mmCIF file of C-alpha atoms in Angstrom:
data_model
loop_
_atom_site.group_PDB
_atom_site.id
_atom_site.type_symbol
_atom_site.label_atom_id
_atom_site.label_comp_id
_atom_site.label_asym_id
_atom_site.label_seq_id
_atom_site.Cartn_x
_atom_site.Cartn_y
_atom_site.Cartn_z
ATOM 1 C CA UNK A 1 -15.001 -14.071 -25.082
ATOM 2 C CA UNK A 2 -12.441 -16.608 -26.444
ATOM 3 C CA UNK A 3 -8.915 -17.014 -25.345
ATOM 4 C CA UNK A 4 -7.670 -15.584 -28.496
ATOM 5 C CA UNK A 5 -9.624 -12.412 -28.106
ATOM 6 C CA UNK A 6 -8.687 -12.075 -24.429
ATOM 7 C CA UNK A 7 -5.012 -12.177 -25.706
ATOM 8 C CA UNK A 8 -5.796 -9.294 -27.846
ATOM 9 C CA UNK A 9 -6.938 -7.068 -24.847
ATOM 10 C CA UNK A 10 -4.484 -4.314 -23.545
ATOM 11 C CA UNK A 11 -2.201 -5.930 -20.869
ATOM 12 C CA UNK A 12 -2.435 -4.505 -17.534
ATOM 13 C CA UNK A 13 -0.481 -3.044 -15.532
ATOM 14 C CA UNK A 14 0.486 -0.703 -18.331
ATOM 15 C CA UNK A 15 3.872 0.805 -17.105
ATOM 16 C CA UNK A 16 6.274 0.023 -14.327
ATOM 17 C CA UNK A 17 7.957 3.519 -14.221
ATOM 18 C CA UNK A 18 6.992 5.249 -11.139
ATOM 19 C CA UNK A 19 8.099 8.621 -12.155
ATOM 20 C CA UNK A 20 5.148 9.262 -14.605
ATOM 21 C CA UNK A 21 1.549 8.297 -15.199
ATOM 22 C CA UNK A 22 1.244 5.604 -17.784
ATOM 23 C CA UNK A 23 0.486 7.196 -21.167
ATOM 24 C CA UNK A 24 -2.566 4.934 -21.550
ATOM 25 C CA UNK A 25 -4.591 6.736 -18.840
ATOM 26 C CA UNK A 26 -5.196 9.785 -20.848
ATOM 27 C CA UNK A 27 -6.917 7.514 -23.442
ATOM 28 C CA UNK A 28 -8.938 5.991 -20.726
ATOM 29 C CA UNK A 29 -10.741 9.353 -20.099
ATOM 30 C CA UNK A 30 -12.858 8.572 -23.019
ATOM 31 C CA UNK A 31 -13.403 4.988 -22.016
ATOM 32 C CA UNK A 32 -13.412 4.899 -18.215
ATOM 33 C CA UNK A 33 -14.447 1.227 -17.956
ATOM 34 C CA UNK A 34 -12.877 -0.942 -20.352
ATOM 35 C CA UNK A 35 -11.664 -4.660 -20.697
ATOM 36 C CA UNK A 36 -7.918 -5.606 -20.156
ATOM 37 C CA UNK A 37 -5.931 -8.606 -19.711
ATOM 38 C CA UNK A 38 -4.268 -9.123 -16.415
ATOM 39 C CA UNK A 39 -1.079 -10.795 -15.344
ATOM 40 C CA UNK A 40 -2.798 -14.008 -14.810
ATOM 41 C CA UNK A 41 -4.235 -13.999 -18.195
ATOM 42 C CA UNK A 42 -7.960 -13.293 -17.043
ATOM 43 C CA UNK A 43 -10.152 -10.669 -18.343
ATOM 44 C CA UNK A 44 -11.007 -7.588 -16.096
ATOM 45 C CA UNK A 45 -12.913 -4.352 -16.295
ATOM 46 C CA UNK A 46 -10.494 -1.371 -15.602
ATOM 47 C CA UNK A 47 -12.189 1.433 -13.968
ATOM 48 C CA UNK A 48 -10.352 4.630 -14.116
ATOM 49 C CA UNK A 49 -12.577 7.693 -13.661
ATOM 50 C CA UNK A 50 -12.736 9.179 -9.981
ATOM 51 C CA UNK A 51 -16.643 8.936 -10.002
ATOM 52 C CA UNK A 52 -16.785 5.253 -10.944
ATOM 53 C CA UNK A 53 -13.715 4.256 -9.036
ATOM 54 C CA UNK A 54 -15.498 5.629 -5.865
ATOM 55 C CA UNK A 55 -18.802 3.793 -6.935
ATOM 56 C CA UNK A 56 -16.967 0.600 -7.035
ATOM 57 C CA UNK A 57 -15.122 0.959 -3.787
ATOM 58 C CA UNK A 58 -18.464 1.911 -2.003
ATOM 59 C CA UNK A 59 -20.880 -0.321 -3.664
ATOM 60 C CA UNK A 60 -21.410 -3.683 -1.730
ATOM 61 C CA UNK A 61 -22.076 -5.529 -4.930
ATOM 62 C CA UNK A 62 -18.260 -5.392 -5.574
ATOM 63 C CA UNK A 63 -16.577 -7.690 -3.225
ATOM 64 C CA UNK A 64 -13.070 -7.889 -2.204
ATOM 65 C CA UNK A 65 -13.558 -11.335 -0.308
ATOM 66 C CA UNK A 66 -14.887 -12.972 -3.245
ATOM 67 C CA UNK A 67 -11.783 -12.180 -5.422
ATOM 68 C CA UNK A 68 -10.081 -15.104 -3.565
ATOM 69 C CA UNK A 69 -12.896 -17.560 -4.298
ATOM 70 C CA UNK A 70 -11.991 -20.770 -6.218
ATOM 71 C CA UNK A 71 -12.180 -20.127 -9.973
ATOM 72 C CA UNK A 72 -12.537 -16.405 -9.601
ATOM 73 C CA UNK A 73 -10.713 -14.420 -12.352
ATOM 74 C CA UNK A 74 -7.347 -13.262 -11.016
ATOM 75 C CA UNK A 75 -5.344 -10.111 -11.343
ATOM 76 C CA UNK A 76 -2.488 -12.164 -10.264
ATOM 77 C CA UNK A 77 -1.836 -15.472 -8.339
ATOM 78 C CA UNK A 78 -2.541 -15.386 -4.652
ATOM 79 C CA UNK A 79 0.706 -15.257 -2.567
ATOM 80 C CA UNK A 80 -1.241 -15.550 0.806
ATOM 81 C CA UNK A 81 -3.874 -18.051 2.035
ATOM 82 C CA UNK A 82 -7.299 -17.052 0.315
ATOM 83 C CA UNK A 83 -8.920 -16.555 3.610
ATOM 84 C CA UNK A 84 -6.448 -13.728 4.412
ATOM 85 C CA UNK A 85 -7.505 -11.529 1.463
ATOM 86 C CA UNK A 86 -10.328 -9.960 3.564
ATOM 87 C CA UNK A 87 -8.191 -9.470 6.535
ATOM 88 C CA UNK A 88 -9.893 -6.640 8.079
ATOM 89 C CA UNK A 89 -13.153 -8.264 7.678
ATOM 90 C CA UNK A 90 -11.782 -11.287 9.255
ATOM 91 C CA UNK A 91 -10.254 -9.328 12.279
ATOM 92 C CA UNK A 92 -13.761 -7.563 12.866
ATOM 93 C CA UNK A 93 -15.571 -10.994 12.665
ATOM 94 C CA UNK A 94 -13.242 -12.481 15.318
ATOM 95 C CA UNK A 95 -13.892 -9.585 17.598
ATOM 96 C CA UNK A 96 -10.369 -8.360 17.423
ATOM 97 C CA UNK A 97 -11.050 -4.939 15.665
ATOM 98 C CA UNK A 98 -10.794 -2.976 18.870
ATOM 99 C CA UNK A 99 -7.382 -4.358 19.733
ATOM 100 C CA UNK A 100 -6.144 -3.689 16.380
ATOM 101 C CA UNK A 101 -7.288 0.018 16.258
ATOM 102 C CA UNK A 102 -5.799 0.631 19.510
ATOM 103 C CA UNK A 103 -2.422 -0.532 18.316
ATOM 104 C CA UNK A 104 -2.599 1.532 15.075
ATOM 105 C CA UNK A 105 -3.514 4.600 16.989
ATOM 106 C CA UNK A 106 -1.086 7.574 15.886
ATOM 107 C CA UNK A 107 -1.725 9.217 19.342
ATOM 108 C CA UNK A 108 -0.492 6.289 21.508
ATOM 109 C CA UNK A 109 1.539 7.476 24.261
ATOM 110 C CA UNK A 110 5.116 7.958 23.552
ATOM 111 C CA UNK A 111 4.799 7.012 19.741
ATOM 112 C CA UNK A 112 5.435 10.436 18.201
ATOM 113 C CA UNK A 113 8.686 10.797 20.181
ATOM 114 C CA UNK A 114 9.736 7.318 19.143
ATOM 115 C CA UNK A 115 8.877 8.094 15.418
ATOM 116 C CA UNK A 116 11.122 11.412 15.552
ATOM 117 C CA UNK A 117 14.035 9.458 17.532
ATOM 118 C CA UNK A 118 13.896 6.736 15.086
ATOM 119 C CA UNK A 119 14.030 8.776 12.080
ATOM 120 C CA UNK A 120 16.727 10.883 13.606
ATOM 121 C CA UNK A 121 18.943 8.032 14.280
ATOM 122 C CA UNK A 122 18.539 6.641 10.658
ATOM 123 C CA UNK A 123 19.648 9.967 9.486
ATOM 124 C CA UNK A 124 22.599 9.925 11.765
ATOM 125 C CA UNK A 125 23.639 6.527 10.430
ATOM 126 C CA UNK A 126 23.369 7.749 6.827
ATOM 127 C CA UNK A 127 25.443 10.689 7.506
ATOM 128 C CA UNK A 128 28.022 8.692 9.267
ATOM 129 C CA UNK A 129 28.326 6.224 6.403
ATOM 130 C CA UNK A 130 28.832 9.063 3.929
ATOM 131 C CA UNK A 131 26.888 9.861 0.614
ATOM 132 C CA UNK A 132 25.547 8.242 -1.464
ATOM 133 C CA UNK A 133 22.974 6.827 0.895
ATOM 134 C CA UNK A 134 20.259 4.221 0.109
ATOM 135 C CA UNK A 135 17.131 5.959 1.153
ATOM 136 C CA UNK A 136 15.075 2.801 0.643
ATOM 137 C CA UNK A 137 16.982 0.163 2.500
ATOM 138 C CA UNK A 138 18.566 2.477 4.914
ATOM 139 C CA UNK A 139 15.648 4.572 5.652
ATOM 140 C CA UNK A 140 12.121 3.830 4.464
ATOM 141 C CA UNK A 141 12.264 0.136 5.104
ATOM 142 C CA UNK A 142 13.631 0.031 8.509
ATOM 143 C CA UNK A 143 11.781 3.209 9.701
ATOM 144 C CA UNK A 144 8.367 1.496 8.656
ATOM 145 C CA UNK A 145 9.551 -1.953 9.948
ATOM 146 C CA UNK A 146 10.640 -0.563 13.308
ATOM 147 C CA UNK A 147 7.184 1.295 13.610
ATOM 148 C CA UNK A 148 5.244 -2.039 13.079
ATOM 149 C CA UNK A 149 7.656 -4.039 15.335
ATOM 150 C CA UNK A 150 6.873 -1.604 18.161
ATOM 151 C CA UNK A 151 3.165 -1.409 17.481
ATOM 152 C CA UNK A 152 3.101 -5.498 17.438
ATOM 153 C CA UNK A 153 5.339 -5.640 20.507
ATOM 154 C CA UNK A 154 8.069 -7.757 18.969
ATOM 155 C CA UNK A 155 11.889 -7.057 19.003
ATOM 156 C CA UNK A 156 12.842 -4.357 16.384
ATOM 157 C CA UNK A 157 15.810 -6.399 15.188
ATOM 158 C CA UNK A 158 13.412 -9.201 14.210
ATOM 159 C CA UNK A 159 12.006 -6.510 11.411
ATOM 160 C CA UNK A 160 14.923 -7.484 9.104
ATOM 161 C CA UNK A 161 13.970 -11.058 9.070
ATOM 162 C CA UNK A 162 10.118 -10.281 8.401
ATOM 163 C CA UNK A 163 11.139 -7.674 5.775
ATOM 164 C CA UNK A 164 12.744 -10.560 3.859
ATOM 165 C CA UNK A 165 9.344 -12.118 3.127
ATOM 166 C CA UNK A 166 7.779 -9.088 1.560
ATOM 167 C CA UNK A 167 9.234 -8.969 -1.972
ATOM 168 C CA UNK A 168 7.760 -12.503 -2.479
ATOM 169 C CA UNK A 169 4.799 -11.961 -0.485
ATOM 170 C CA UNK A 170 3.515 -8.932 -2.512
ATOM 171 C CA UNK A 171 4.859 -10.234 -5.836
ATOM 172 C CA UNK A 172 2.792 -10.294 -8.955
ATOM 173 C CA UNK A 173 3.075 -13.502 -10.874
ATOM 174 C CA UNK A 174 0.723 -15.395 -13.247
ATOM 175 C CA UNK A 175 1.241 -18.668 -11.310
ATOM 176 C CA UNK A 176 1.487 -19.695 -7.550
ATOM 177 C CA UNK A 177 5.057 -19.211 -6.115
ATOM 178 C CA UNK A 178 6.228 -21.899 -3.563
ATOM 179 C CA UNK A 179 8.372 -19.496 -1.799
ATOM 180 C CA UNK A 180 5.321 -17.391 -0.892
ATOM 181 C CA UNK A 181 3.910 -20.442 0.937
ATOM 182 C CA UNK A 182 7.221 -21.114 2.777
ATOM 183 C CA UNK A 183 7.771 -17.496 3.673
ATOM 184 C CA UNK A 184 4.252 -17.415 5.131
ATOM 185 C CA UNK A 185 4.629 -20.789 7.084
ATOM 186 C CA UNK A 186 7.857 -19.462 8.452
ATOM 187 C CA UNK A 187 6.482 -16.131 9.627
ATOM 188 C CA UNK A 188 3.338 -17.612 11.042
ATOM 189 C CA UNK A 189 5.497 -19.776 13.195
ATOM 190 C CA UNK A 190 7.545 -16.893 14.394
ATOM 191 C CA UNK A 191 4.506 -14.990 15.397
ATOM 192 C CA UNK A 192 2.985 -18.024 17.114
ATOM 193 C CA UNK A 193 6.340 -18.363 19.092
ATOM 194 C CA UNK A 194 5.808 -14.586 20.211
ATOM 195 C CA UNK A 195 2.252 -15.273 21.643
ATOM 196 C CA UNK A 196 4.103 -17.628 24.216
ATOM 197 C CA UNK A 197 7.028 -15.180 24.756
ATOM 198 C CA UNK A 198 6.766 -13.389 28.021
ATOM 199 C CA UNK A 199 8.972 -10.538 26.619
ATOM 200 C CA UNK A 200 6.264 -9.815 23.850
ATOM 201 C CA UNK A 201 4.311 -6.480 24.403
ATOM 202 C CA UNK A 202 1.995 -4.491 22.270
ATOM 203 C CA UNK A 203 -0.652 -5.936 20.166
ATOM 204 C CA UNK A 204 0.703 -9.510 20.188
ATOM 205 C CA UNK A 205 0.662 -9.560 23.922
ATOM 206 C CA UNK A 206 -2.970 -8.441 24.009
ATOM 207 C CA UNK A 207 -3.786 -10.958 21.401
ATOM 208 C CA UNK A 208 -2.121 -13.645 23.599
ATOM 209 C CA UNK A 209 -4.070 -12.524 26.642
ATOM 210 C CA UNK A 210 -7.304 -13.160 24.845
ATOM 211 C CA UNK A 211 -6.619 -16.838 24.987
ATOM 212 C CA UNK A 212 -7.567 -16.866 28.594
ATOM 213 C CA UNK A 213 -10.888 -15.189 27.745
ATOM 214 C CA UNK A 214 -13.735 -17.720 27.185
ATOM 215 C CA UNK A 215 -15.352 -15.229 24.986
ATOM 216 C CA UNK A 216 -12.546 -15.782 22.544
ATOM 217 C CA UNK A 217 -12.249 -19.610 22.784
ATOM 218 C CA UNK A 218 -12.973 -19.771 18.969
ATOM 219 C CA UNK A 219 -9.481 -18.062 18.374
ATOM 220 C CA UNK A 220 -6.566 -20.392 17.503
ATOM 221 C CA UNK A 221 -2.996 -19.409 17.787
ATOM 222 C CA UNK A 222 -2.671 -19.568 13.902
ATOM 223 C CA UNK A 223 -5.457 -17.024 13.733
ATOM 224 C CA UNK A 224 -3.803 -14.658 16.194
ATOM 225 C CA UNK A 225 -0.458 -15.191 14.412
ATOM 226 C CA UNK A 226 -2.120 -14.322 11.058
ATOM 227 C CA UNK A 227 -3.128 -10.788 12.537
ATOM 228 C CA UNK A 228 0.556 -10.219 13.331
ATOM 229 C CA UNK A 229 1.880 -11.364 9.974
ATOM 230 C CA UNK A 230 -0.756 -9.415 7.907
ATOM 231 C CA UNK A 231 -0.379 -6.161 9.781
ATOM 232 C CA UNK A 232 3.455 -6.203 9.573
ATOM 233 C CA UNK A 233 3.255 -7.196 5.751
ATOM 234 C CA UNK A 234 0.564 -4.941 4.705
ATOM 235 C CA UNK A 235 1.421 -2.114 6.801
ATOM 236 C CA UNK A 236 5.172 -1.967 6.085
ATOM 237 C CA UNK A 237 4.871 -2.490 2.429
ATOM 238 C CA UNK A 238 2.292 0.398 2.074
ATOM 239 C CA UNK A 239 3.969 2.957 4.451
ATOM 240 C CA UNK A 240 7.585 2.214 3.181
ATOM 241 C CA UNK A 241 6.196 2.322 -0.282
ATOM 242 C CA UNK A 242 4.507 5.594 -0.006
ATOM 243 C CA UNK A 243 7.443 7.040 1.700
ATOM 244 C CA UNK A 244 9.839 5.864 -0.911
ATOM 245 C CA UNK A 245 7.873 7.293 -3.633
ATOM 246 C CA UNK A 246 7.267 10.523 -1.784
ATOM 247 C CA UNK A 247 11.034 10.779 -1.592
ATOM 248 C CA UNK A 248 11.118 10.221 -5.346
ATOM 249 C CA UNK A 249 8.564 13.057 -5.726
ATOM 250 C CA UNK A 250 10.814 15.386 -3.305
ATOM 251 C CA UNK A 251 13.958 14.494 -5.201
ATOM 252 C CA UNK A 252 12.696 14.809 -8.928
ATOM 253 C CA UNK A 253 10.043 17.394 -8.702
ATOM 254 C CA UNK A 254 11.199 20.814 -8.041
ATOM 255 C CA UNK A 255 7.618 21.950 -7.388
ATOM 256 C CA UNK A 256 7.139 19.460 -4.751
ATOM 257 C CA UNK A 257 10.393 20.258 -3.151
ATOM 258 C CA UNK A 258 9.759 24.051 -3.091
ATOM 259 C CA UNK A 259 6.238 23.961 -1.745
ATOM 260 C CA UNK A 260 7.427 21.733 1.119
ATOM 261 C CA UNK A 261 10.306 23.688 2.088
ATOM 262 C CA UNK A 262 8.507 27.119 1.595
ATOM 263 C CA UNK A 263 5.720 26.191 3.873
ATOM 264 C CA UNK A 264 8.178 25.913 6.880
ATOM 265 C CA UNK A 265 7.340 24.098 10.162
ATOM 266 C CA UNK A 266 4.181 21.990 9.503
ATOM 267 C CA UNK A 267 4.373 22.433 5.893
ATOM 268 C CA UNK A 268 4.736 18.706 5.162
ATOM 269 C CA UNK A 269 1.662 18.043 7.250
ATOM 270 C CA UNK A 270 -0.360 20.469 5.421
ATOM 271 C CA UNK A 271 0.767 18.956 2.124
ATOM 272 C CA UNK A 272 0.285 15.294 3.009
ATOM 273 C CA UNK A 273 -3.006 14.687 1.326
ATOM 274 C CA UNK A 274 -1.731 16.231 -1.877
ATOM 275 C CA UNK A 275 1.449 14.156 -1.654
ATOM 276 C CA UNK A 276 -0.861 10.903 -1.424
ATOM 277 C CA UNK A 277 -2.862 12.207 -4.370
ATOM 278 C CA UNK A 278 0.119 12.442 -6.672
ATOM 279 C CA UNK A 279 1.890 9.410 -5.269
ATOM 280 C CA UNK A 280 2.421 6.554 -7.826
ATOM 281 C CA UNK A 281 3.054 3.722 -5.397
ATOM 282 C CA UNK A 282 0.188 1.408 -6.239
ATOM 283 C CA UNK A 283 0.364 0.870 -10.022
ATOM 284 C CA UNK A 284 -1.984 -2.128 -10.315
ATOM 285 C CA UNK A 285 -5.830 -2.112 -9.499
ATOM 286 C CA UNK A 286 -7.804 -2.700 -6.338
ATOM 287 C CA UNK A 287 -9.623 -5.874 -7.201
ATOM 288 C CA UNK A 288 -13.363 -6.600 -6.665
ATOM 289 C CA UNK A 289 -15.694 -8.974 -7.833
ATOM 290 C CA UNK A 290 -19.143 -8.369 -9.213
ATOM 291 C CA UNK A 291 -21.560 -10.294 -7.096
ATOM 292 C CA UNK A 292 -24.588 -9.500 -9.440
ATOM 293 C CA UNK A 293 -25.025 -7.730 -12.644
ATOM 294 C CA UNK A 294 -24.331 -3.919 -12.370
ATOM 295 C CA UNK A 295 -24.447 -1.096 -14.660
ATOM 296 C CA UNK A 296 -21.148 0.754 -14.442
ATOM 297 C CA UNK A 297 -21.048 4.092 -16.349
ATOM 298 C CA UNK A 298 -21.890 2.879 -20.050
ATOM 299 C CA UNK A 299 -21.087 -0.886 -19.360
ATOM 300 C CA UNK A 300 -22.848 -3.880 -18.103
ATOM 301 C CA UNK A 301 -20.607 -5.704 -15.694
ATOM 302 C CA UNK A 302 -21.949 -9.280 -15.162
ATOM 303 C CA UNK A 303 -21.792 -11.247 -11.947
ATOM 304 C CA UNK A 304 -18.595 -13.004 -11.487
ATOM 305 C CA UNK A 305 -16.527 -10.591 -13.529
ATOM 306 C CA UNK A 306 -13.381 -8.979 -12.125
ATOM 307 C CA UNK A 307 -13.251 -5.303 -11.806
ATOM 308 C CA UNK A 308 -9.933 -3.349 -11.157
ATOM 309 C CA UNK A 309 -9.895 0.149 -9.631
ATOM 310 C CA UNK A 310 -7.096 2.162 -11.060
ATOM 311 C CA UNK A 311 -6.437 4.502 -8.217
ATOM 312 C CA UNK A 312 -3.739 6.635 -9.688
ATOM 313 C CA UNK A 313 -6.112 7.366 -12.702
ATOM 314 C CA UNK A 314 -8.856 8.392 -10.288
ATOM 315 C CA UNK A 315 -6.435 10.738 -8.424
ATOM 316 C CA UNK A 316 -5.377 12.430 -11.526
ATOM 317 C CA UNK A 317 -8.907 12.684 -12.984
ATOM 318 C CA UNK A 318 -9.231 16.385 -14.324
ATOM 319 C CA UNK A 319 -12.961 16.306 -13.692
ATOM 320 C CA UNK A 320 -12.475 15.801 -9.969
ATOM 321 C CA UNK A 321 -8.959 17.283 -9.412
ATOM 322 C CA UNK A 322 -8.532 20.406 -11.865
ATOM 323 C CA UNK A 323 -4.906 20.673 -13.338
ATOM 324 C CA UNK A 324 -4.081 17.126 -11.665
ATOM 325 C CA UNK A 325 -0.461 17.261 -12.801
ATOM 326 C CA UNK A 326 -0.109 20.414 -10.675
ATOM 327 C CA UNK A 327 1.140 20.015 -7.013
ATOM 328 C CA UNK A 328 -0.951 22.167 -4.950
ATOM 329 C CA UNK A 329 -0.790 21.696 -1.198
ATOM 330 C CA UNK A 330 -3.638 23.969 -0.641
ATOM 331 C CA UNK A 331 -5.939 21.856 -2.977
ATOM 332 C CA UNK A 332 -9.477 22.218 -1.311
ATOM 333 C CA UNK A 333 -10.427 18.652 -2.066
ATOM 334 C CA UNK A 334 -7.051 16.804 -1.853
ATOM 335 C CA UNK A 335 -8.276 14.656 0.959
ATOM 336 C CA UNK A 336 -10.724 12.976 -1.235
ATOM 337 C CA UNK A 337 -7.899 10.951 -2.905
ATOM 338 C CA UNK A 338 -8.501 7.257 -3.115
ATOM 339 C CA UNK A 339 -4.873 6.189 -2.063
ATOM 340 C CA UNK A 340 -6.229 4.578 1.116
ATOM 341 C CA UNK A 341 -9.053 2.911 -0.778
ATOM 342 C CA UNK A 342 -12.669 3.480 0.126
ATOM 343 C CA UNK A 343 -15.829 1.958 1.400
ATOM 344 C CA UNK A 344 -15.851 -0.743 3.808
ATOM 345 C CA UNK A 345 -12.190 -1.514 3.035
ATOM 346 C CA UNK A 346 -10.867 1.970 3.560
ATOM 347 C CA UNK A 347 -7.436 1.570 5.284
ATOM 348 C CA UNK A 348 -7.974 1.795 8.968
ATOM 349 C CA UNK A 349 -4.293 2.905 9.587
ATOM 350 C CA UNK A 350 -4.707 6.042 7.451
ATOM 351 C CA UNK A 351 -3.866 8.497 10.396
ATOM 352 C CA UNK A 352 -0.815 6.390 11.291
ATOM 353 C CA UNK A 353 0.485 6.122 7.855
ATOM 354 C CA UNK A 354 0.146 9.796 7.299
ATOM 355 C CA UNK A 355 1.900 10.758 10.626
ATOM 356 C CA UNK A 356 4.666 8.226 10.014
ATOM 357 C CA UNK A 357 5.470 9.816 6.540
ATOM 358 C CA UNK A 358 5.222 13.336 7.735
ATOM 359 C CA UNK A 359 7.855 12.953 10.433
ATOM 360 C CA UNK A 360 10.144 10.974 8.201
ATOM 361 C CA UNK A 361 9.950 13.721 5.454
ATOM 362 C CA UNK A 362 10.331 16.574 8.016
ATOM 363 C CA UNK A 363 13.233 14.877 9.510
ATOM 364 C CA UNK A 364 15.195 14.369 6.080
ATOM 365 C CA UNK A 365 14.225 17.812 4.712
ATOM 366 C CA UNK A 366 15.355 19.463 8.103
ATOM 367 C CA UNK A 367 18.644 17.513 8.716
ATOM 368 C CA UNK A 368 19.773 17.056 4.983
ATOM 369 C CA UNK A 369 18.444 20.401 3.143
ATOM 370 C CA UNK A 370 20.996 19.606 0.272
ATOM 371 C CA UNK A 371 19.508 16.057 -0.205
ATOM 372 C CA UNK A 372 19.462 15.015 -3.910
ATOM 373 C CA UNK A 373 19.280 12.016 -6.041
ATOM 374 C CA UNK A 374 22.622 10.708 -6.948
ATOM 375 C CA UNK A 375 21.564 8.996 -10.101
ATOM 376 C CA UNK A 376 19.330 10.086 -13.061
ATOM 377 C CA UNK A 377 15.956 8.791 -12.189
ATOM 378 C CA UNK A 378 15.691 6.780 -15.487
ATOM 379 C CA UNK A 379 18.513 4.499 -14.031
ATOM 380 C CA UNK A 380 16.688 3.482 -10.984
ATOM 381 C CA UNK A 381 15.535 -0.122 -10.978
ATOM 382 C CA UNK A 382 11.904 -0.554 -10.212
ATOM 383 C CA UNK A 383 10.631 -3.861 -8.620
ATOM 384 C CA UNK A 384 7.441 -5.287 -9.906
ATOM 385 C CA UNK A 385 5.570 -6.219 -6.620
ATOM 386 C CA UNK A 386 2.359 -5.033 -5.222
ATOM 387 C CA UNK A 387 3.572 -1.486 -4.541
ATOM 388 C CA UNK A 388 4.755 -1.650 -8.008
ATOM 389 C CA UNK A 389 7.060 1.150 -8.243
ATOM 390 C CA UNK A 390 9.519 0.923 -5.345
ATOM 391 C CA UNK A 391 12.895 1.330 -6.520
ATOM 392 C CA UNK A 392 15.236 -1.302 -5.640
ATOM 393 C CA UNK A 393 17.613 1.440 -4.658
ATOM 394 C CA UNK A 394 17.297 5.091 -4.165
ATOM 395 C CA UNK A 395 20.769 6.398 -4.011
ATOM 396 C CA UNK A 396 20.851 10.064 -2.599
ATOM 397 C CA UNK A 397 23.562 12.427 -1.730
ATOM 398 C CA UNK A 398 23.603 15.623 0.448
#
C-alpha cells in the first residue's frame, strides 16, 4: 500500500475522551479486523471483536517482543529501550520470576493493613485541605506509587521523583523523545544505587542478594535496576490509571455509584471485574507483530504486519457481553474481560491490582459518601499517554 493510501486510512486512536466509547467502535462490529493508520504513520490491523482479540492475545504467532524489532511498524515511537518491551519474558528468562511474583503477592504479610492505612491517611489529607480535592494527584497517584515503593523496598518519599518520569515514559509520539531517554537513565541510576543501599528492602534487596549467588552471575546491576524501574512504571501507570477512571465511573455514572453503595460491605470487591470491563483507561491497542501469515476472521494478516488489539471494544462486544453498556456487578462472565491482557502476557499483578483498587474505592465511598465531581466532566483535561484517558485533574467535592 502506498504512503498516500496509508494517509487515507482512519487515524487510530479514535478519541481521547475517556467518558465514552469512541463512536467508531459501533461501525467496527461489521468489520472486526480493519486497517488503520497509527500515530507513527504505520499501517496496522485493528482487531475489535472479543473472539478475535482473544485469539490474537493467545496465539503465539502474534508476538509482543518483536514489535520492538528494528524496522517493525510502530504504533508510536518507543520511549523505553527495545529489549524492555518484553519485560516479563526477560524477567522469566533471567530466572527472576519467582522473586517478582513474591513481591506482587496481594496476600503478603501486612500489605492489606498498609493499603487501608495509606488510603485512610490520603483521605484525611484531602478532608483537612478542604474541597475541592484532586483525586488523581492527591489520591490515585500517591496511593499507587506508595504501594510500589513498599513492594520494591525503596523509600516512599522517592515515589514522587519516579512519578515525574511516567508522563514522558508512557507518552505516545510519532518520533523518539530525548526526554524519555534522560528519564530512563536517571531512574536506572537511582535503582542501581538502591541495590547497594543497606536500607533497601523488599524486591530490590532480594535482587541485590542474588549478586552473591553464582547461579545469577549472568545478571548485571543494570538488568536488576531495569526490573525495579519497569515494575514501578508499568505498575503505577496501570493501577493509578484504572483507579482514576474507576473514580470517573463512580462520579459520572449513577448506575455504577448506586450498584456499589447498595451492595454494602464487600460490594466493591464483588463488582471489581465489571468495573474493569467497563473501564476506559487503555484507549490504544495492545500491539503484536505477526510472525507468519495468519488468517484472522475474514482477513489474511501477513508476516511482519502490526496487529492492535482494541481491548475496550472487546470488553463491550455485545456478542460476548449482552447489553455491554449496562453495568451489572452480577454479570456471570464479567471476569472474562481483557483489561489485563491475555495469553502469555496476561498481567501477573492482576490480583494485586484488583485488591489495591477495591480498598481505595471502599475507603472513599465509606469516608466521603457525598463525594461528587466538582466540574462538568466535559471540562476535564485528558492527557494523551499510554493510559490515554487519565484526567490531568479530577476535582471532587464532598
